[in-house]
């Protein structure tokens, strides 16, 4: 889009509420809820095995206190319980991890698949106003955040909750008064958690931001290595990366300091709790309500809660971010896909008629005013005009991206028969063949090569190390802007549409291949209705009709020869364009 | 940056604001991986040594905790069963209570600061090793062979460097863990010789068993994770191409393809998780069985009156405390060493890459002598173009020449002129000296052969225009150059000075990027400027303005424009079009 899309809007993409997140997850668990119950049961049992050891040691202490010289019969039961708990803990840890992976990882895979499908299905005008930034961030950061954190955090939440409950129950069984010591730690943990959630996220975010700046500087430098070499920017870029890298060192250390303090506070709480439980135990012992075995069991039981609670605290900040990430992912998934389907008048011959169409992005500034236009099936129309004259907007309206603010557009082309190629040529991470076959999944390599040949780009695979199977895109083999434009044209050709809109589709291509590009454009527009926006006037000249626009209005239209005769704006443009060409003809 | 400014101190051992200026790391690309690991450890030894000493203290203190609890049970709790009054145990209660406080304090501080020092060691060496790798990649002499994918280089400069430095973990944590285990053995020996001996004999066996159980599982887990496609990155890439996908109505195809990627990633993740689950299960069961065995042995001794109940409690506590160091030791020694060696190898492979033969020249010319009068500044003598035809031409000082070549020919000529490729046949001479004989940096100071892709870097538009060489070029010249390139201030969101772009400059349109890159080349003001299709993304009218302004601006300097654009042909002194009118000249 000209002008408007370059502004980065803060996305109006929705964020799901906690309730919507819960409802969506519950729905996704349909048919797996029994498994969820089984999983929680495994965690409960795993937490239960943890209390066996302290209780048995406590009973051993009392058994020792009451026997002298011989091993009592009860000992063999205690031995069996210890060994059984150890083996059970191993089996439960194994089974729990597997069950959790199956459930959580599958749900996360479905979440990211639903997200991609929903994001790609968002109405185009949403993306035209919001920009792709927000949907991309949600795809990368939020999906990664949820995928990394949730499978890790869920068992910690479950196990530490169960451990607290089971230890609480066991302590109550020994003597409810032990709970005083245990209860003392809970507000301390809560305070620690509050401190951590207030301090840590900003530091972690700064750490990630520093890491990302460094990564961008490195990747940016490596991607633009030819420029770095030509302009002798090696030292400058190295210094820049070095400074960014040192910032990551500083933030990594601050992150570590925060974690160290969290450990310090958890450790202090542990000490206070142990003191309290021992104090209660000693008091009970001297009031004859507890045996030494009970006191031992209580102390060891308390110590059992420390590791799971610490593990939980350490992921709480990530868990918080993961829940926010879920809100952003599900916000898009739950977004109703309401694409304004272009009105079809029955037949599919590529006929488009605009009746007195006006358009405005913001409701007040008119971008298009009172445009009436009939494009015949198979006709190729060029839109010519200065930046901001409304040509891209007109093309977007004809392609059905925006509904007109006033007036009416009749189209005899179904939406899936309209193909738009813009200057924005994204090279997808994958092979060259995958990039092409996106438009026609069933195409084999021969068909793809044919399409490249038609658009004059058969040299692209030939120049790559593995031909059509070369990995391109982010981190892959770099493609020139020209090659990317050629790929876009080939893709449009493979899609075989009834109406094709080329909005500066060849702007990034090399002028060295002008003839090839004009040829490619002609090959692509041949036999279908076409709308061409190109600053290369030679492309406009070969269209059936040229429409010249200014300030959202059509100021002149006709074919190339007719417009030259009128000596209007187009004739002036053409004179400027062709002066170099004429001289060149003289030179040869 | 959150609530903490860059100047606030977050805690002890926080690194200084400015990056260190001294190099601690010695590297020789011919070394073996193990030798590089040794050098990494030696490079940051003060932090590593301090860190591991503190962690040794932590390991000992951790084992003393059950001893103190056992003493409290023996001296304070147990007497209650014998009917002793509370008053008579207040002395031991105070002493052992204080001991418990002391032990907790030591555990707390030694772990925090030991870990922190070790982590700084890792960060510090990572910082330097990564710079070393990037310095090699950015060496003006270049690297031999085809251009490498940026992603692969990035992986070595960040991922492999990090993993190579993880070797430090082998020196930071294991000493503390080993000493902790030895302390446990000594404590148990002191309680009863048989317990100590039993643990000393059984412990290595348990460690070896856990290692053996871990090897296949860990190997599988690492492999699965390495082969795991990053599902989030693929999702982001697809969504970033939203307009392209919607333009060709391929959203269903794209979503379907993503499902395949996502399911493959899921299979990989599950396989890795299952492997880890197996390892976790085995190590949990083994460690707990070992602890149970120690307690059972102690209980038998206690039943026969050879141990007090407090000692039994201590043994139980020690047995549980053994698990942590044991787990850590198995994990650290087994994984980190293997991981670090494989990555150190990849780092060394990159560092030892030979230089590009085109960048080996040493001729620096006579810098005091201006080139002004030289008849032929540049002479291209039978240079073989990729399609096999030969290019012959000379360019005199001060000329403005257009050469019309196909893309592959343009690239070859710019590569040769910027010391990145050696001609297969023929010669290219600058001042009568073959370009590959020139020192690459000197050559690039004299000849700026701009690549066609407009590579911008993070910073303002003006900063980008001034970016050539080590120091920013003159600001006024850059402003003039931006005007020559027909980029007006009003066209940018915040003018030349305040419009910021990220690396790649994707915030601006292709035409704007291209004109900034052109302005940068004009600002550099080299003796010979070689431009490749500098206005391909600019509209026809503006292109003509640029061509005319550039022609005027470059008067007295030499300029070659590789293009077929009519605008440049119109203003050129001379057109060299070897492909027009039959055979190349």
PDB file of N, CA, C and O in Angstrom, chain B residues 63-90:
ATOM      1  N   UNK B  63      26.092 -30.567  53.481  1.00  0.00           N
ATOM      2  CA  UNK B  63      26.155 -31.863  54.151  1.00  0.00           C
ATOM      3  C   UNK B  63      26.152 -31.716  55.675  1.00  0.00           C
ATOM      4  O   UNK B  63      25.807 -32.661  56.401  1.00  0.00           O
ATOM      5  N   UNK B  64      26.568 -30.532  56.161  1.00  0.00           N
ATOM      6  CA  UNK B  64      26.585 -30.336  57.619  1.00  0.00           C
ATOM      7  C   UNK B  64      25.182 -30.091  58.173  1.00  0.00           C
ATOM      8  O   UNK B  64      24.938 -30.308  59.356  1.00  0.00           O
ATOM      9  N   UNK B  65      24.266 -29.669  57.302  1.00  0.00           N
ATOM     10  CA  UNK B  65      22.900 -29.384  57.739  1.00  0.00           C
ATOM     11  C   UNK B  65      22.251 -30.590  58.438  1.00  0.00           C
ATOM     12  O   UNK B  65      21.766 -30.455  59.568  1.00  0.00           O
ATOM     13  N   UNK B  66      22.258 -31.784  57.820  1.00  0.00           N
ATOM     14  CA  UNK B  66      21.672 -32.938  58.527  1.00  0.00           C
ATOM     15  C   UNK B  66      22.408 -33.275  59.815  1.00  0.00           C
ATOM     16  O   UNK B  66      21.791 -33.767  60.761  1.00  0.00           O
ATOM     17  N   UNK B  67      23.745 -32.979  59.858  1.00  0.00           N
ATOM     18  CA  UNK B  67      24.490 -33.262  61.084  1.00  0.00           C
ATOM     19  C   UNK B  67      23.944 -32.404  62.226  1.00  0.00           C
ATOM     20  O   UNK B  67      23.683 -32.919  63.326  1.00  0.00           O
ATOM     21  N   UNK B  68      23.720 -31.120  61.918  1.00  0.00           N
ATOM     22  CA  UNK B  68      23.226 -30.215  62.961  1.00  0.00           C
ATOM     23  C   UNK B  68      21.815 -30.626  63.395  1.00  0.00           C
ATOM     24  O   UNK B  68      21.502 -30.644  64.593  1.00  0.00           O
ATOM     25  N   UNK B  69      20.967 -31.003  62.428  1.00  0.00           N
ATOM     26  CA  UNK B  69      19.603 -31.431  62.779  1.00  0.00           C
ATOM     27  C   UNK B  69      19.672 -32.687  63.658  1.00  0.00           C
ATOM     28  O   UNK B  69      18.976 -32.807  64.673  1.00  0.00           O
ATOM     29  N   UNK B  70      20.567 -33.616  63.276  1.00  0.00           N
ATOM     30  CA  UNK B  70      20.744 -34.840  64.052  1.00  0.00           C
ATOM     31  C   UNK B  70      21.193 -34.513  65.475  1.00  0.00           C
ATOM     32  O   UNK B  70      20.709 -35.112  66.454  1.00  0.00           O
ATOM     33  N   UNK B  71      22.124 -33.556  65.619  1.00  0.00           N
ATOM     34  CA  UNK B  71      22.604 -33.185  66.938  1.00  0.00           C
ATOM     35  C   UNK B  71      21.475 -32.586  67.772  1.00  0.00           C
ATOM     36  O   UNK B  71      21.374 -32.858  68.975  1.00  0.00           O
ATOM     37  N   UNK B  72      20.626 -31.749  67.100  1.00  0.00           N
ATOM     38  CA  UNK B  72      19.491 -31.170  67.819  1.00  0.00           C
ATOM     39  C   UNK B  72      18.570 -32.275  68.328  1.00  0.00           C
ATOM     40  O   UNK B  72      18.106 -32.233  69.473  1.00  0.00           O
ATOM     41  N   UNK B  73      18.317 -33.305  67.474  1.00  0.00           N
ATOM     42  CA  UNK B  73      17.457 -34.410  67.901  1.00  0.00           C
ATOM     43  C   UNK B  73      18.105 -35.140  69.081  1.00  0.00           C
ATOM     44  O   UNK B  73      17.459 -35.410  70.095  1.00  0.00           O
ATOM     45  N   UNK B  74      19.400 -35.419  68.963  1.00  0.00           N
ATOM     46  CA  UNK B  74      20.103 -36.171  70.008  1.00  0.00           C
ATOM     47  C   UNK B  74      20.200 -35.409  71.327  1.00  0.00           C
ATOM     48  O   UNK B  74      19.935 -35.954  72.387  1.00  0.00           O
ATOM     49  N   UNK B  75      20.599 -34.117  71.198  1.00  0.00           N
ATOM     50  CA  UNK B  75      20.919 -33.369  72.426  1.00  0.00           C
ATOM     51  C   UNK B  75      19.721 -32.642  73.013  1.00  0.00           C
ATOM     52  O   UNK B  75      19.730 -32.289  74.182  1.00  0.00           O
ATOM     53  N   UNK B  76      18.717 -32.356  72.188  1.00  0.00           N
ATOM     54  CA  UNK B  76      17.602 -31.558  72.693  1.00  0.00           C
ATOM     55  C   UNK B  76      16.293 -32.345  72.730  1.00  0.00           C
ATOM     56  O   UNK B  76      15.586 -32.347  73.736  1.00  0.00           O
ATOM     57  N   UNK B  77      15.982 -33.074  71.615  1.00  0.00           N
ATOM     58  CA  UNK B  77      14.673 -33.747  71.540  1.00  0.00           C
ATOM     59  C   UNK B  77      14.692 -35.075  72.296  1.00  0.00           C
ATOM     60  O   UNK B  77      13.823 -35.333  73.132  1.00  0.00           O
ATOM     61  N   UNK B  78      15.705 -35.894  72.018  1.00  0.00           N
ATOM     62  CA  UNK B  78      15.748 -37.244  72.604  1.00  0.00           C
ATOM     63  C   UNK B  78      15.672 -37.231  74.133  1.00  0.00           C
ATOM     64  O   UNK B  78      14.962 -38.056  74.711  1.00  0.00           O
ATOM     65  N   UNK B  79      16.375 -36.282  74.804  1.00  0.00           N
ATOM     66  CA  UNK B  79      16.279 -36.300  76.278  1.00  0.00           C
ATOM     67  C   UNK B  79      14.861 -36.196  76.812  1.00  0.00           C
ATOM     68  O   UNK B  79      14.582 -36.676  77.914  1.00  0.00           O
ATOM     69  N   UNK B  80      13.964 -35.591  76.004  1.00  0.00           N
ATOM     70  CA  UNK B  80      12.589 -35.455  76.470  1.00  0.00           C
ATOM     71  C   UNK B  80      11.952 -36.814  76.700  1.00  0.00           C
ATOM     72  O   UNK B  80      11.158 -36.984  77.623  1.00  0.00           O
ATOM     73  N   UNK B  81      12.309 -37.765  75.838  1.00  0.00           N
ATOM     74  CA  UNK B  81      11.752 -39.110  75.984  1.00  0.00           C
ATOM     75  C   UNK B  81      12.261 -39.753  77.267  1.00  0.00           C
ATOM     76  O   UNK B  81      11.596 -40.597  77.869  1.00  0.00           O
ATOM     77  N   UNK B  82      13.466 -39.325  77.713  1.00  0.00           N
ATOM     78  CA  UNK B  82      14.035 -39.897  78.923  1.00  0.00           C
ATOM     79  C   UNK B  82      13.535 -39.154  80.162  1.00  0.00           C
ATOM     80  O   UNK B  82      14.013 -39.403  81.269  1.00  0.00           O
ATOM     81  N   UNK B  83      12.633 -38.181  79.951  1.00  0.00           N
ATOM     82  CA  UNK B  83      12.026 -37.484  81.080  1.00  0.00           C
ATOM     83  C   UNK B  83      12.857 -36.341  81.635  1.00  0.00           C
ATOM     84  O   UNK B  83      12.619 -35.879  82.753  1.00  0.00           O
ATOM     85  N   UNK B  84      13.853 -35.883  80.875  1.00  0.00           N
ATOM     86  CA  UNK B  84      14.675 -34.775  81.329  1.00  0.00           C
ATOM     87  C   UNK B  84      13.879 -33.475  81.201  1.00  0.00           C
ATOM     88  O   UNK B  84      13.089 -33.313  80.266  1.00  0.00           O
ATOM     89  N   UNK B  85      14.099 -32.515  82.102  1.00  0.00           N
ATOM     90  CA  UNK B  85      13.389 -31.235  82.034  1.00  0.00           C
ATOM     91  C   UNK B  85      13.956 -30.335  80.957  1.00  0.00           C
ATOM     92  O   UNK B  85      15.134 -30.460  80.580  1.00  0.00           O
ATOM     93  N   UNK B  86      13.131 -29.424  80.462  1.00  0.00           N
ATOM     94  CA  UNK B  86      13.523 -28.547  79.361  1.00  0.00           C
ATOM     95  C   UNK B  86      14.704 -27.655  79.744  1.00  0.00           C
ATOM     96  O   UNK B  86      15.590 -27.378  78.940  1.00  0.00           O
ATOM     97  N   UNK B  87      14.733 -27.229  81.022  1.00  0.00           N
ATOM     98  CA  UNK B  87      15.772 -26.309  81.471  1.00  0.00           C
ATOM     99  C   UNK B  87      17.172 -26.859  81.224  1.00  0.00           C
ATOM    100  O   UNK B  87      18.094 -26.104  80.879  1.00  0.00           O
ATOM    101  N   UNK B  88      17.334 -28.159  81.339  1.00  0.00           N
ATOM    102  CA  UNK B  88      18.681 -28.721  81.219  1.00  0.00           C
ATOM    103  C   UNK B  88      19.146 -28.818  79.760  1.00  0.00           C
ATOM    104  O   UNK B  88      20.301 -29.111  79.504  1.00  0.00           O
ATOM    105  N   UNK B  89      18.244 -28.620  78.803  1.00  0.00           N
ATOM    106  CA  UNK B  89      18.686 -28.697  77.398  1.00  0.00           C
ATOM    107  C   UNK B  89      18.813 -27.314  76.758  1.00  0.00           C
ATOM    108  O   UNK B  89      19.076 -27.205  75.567  1.00  0.00           O
ATOM    109  N   UNK B  90      18.584 -26.247  77.510  1.00  0.00           N
ATOM    110  CA  UNK B  90      18.646 -24.914  76.898  1.00  0.00           C
ATOM    111  C   UNK B  90      20.038 -24.622  76.352  1.00  0.00           C
ATOM    112  O   UNK B  90      20.170 -24.004  75.280  1.00  0.00           O
TER     113      UNK B  90
END
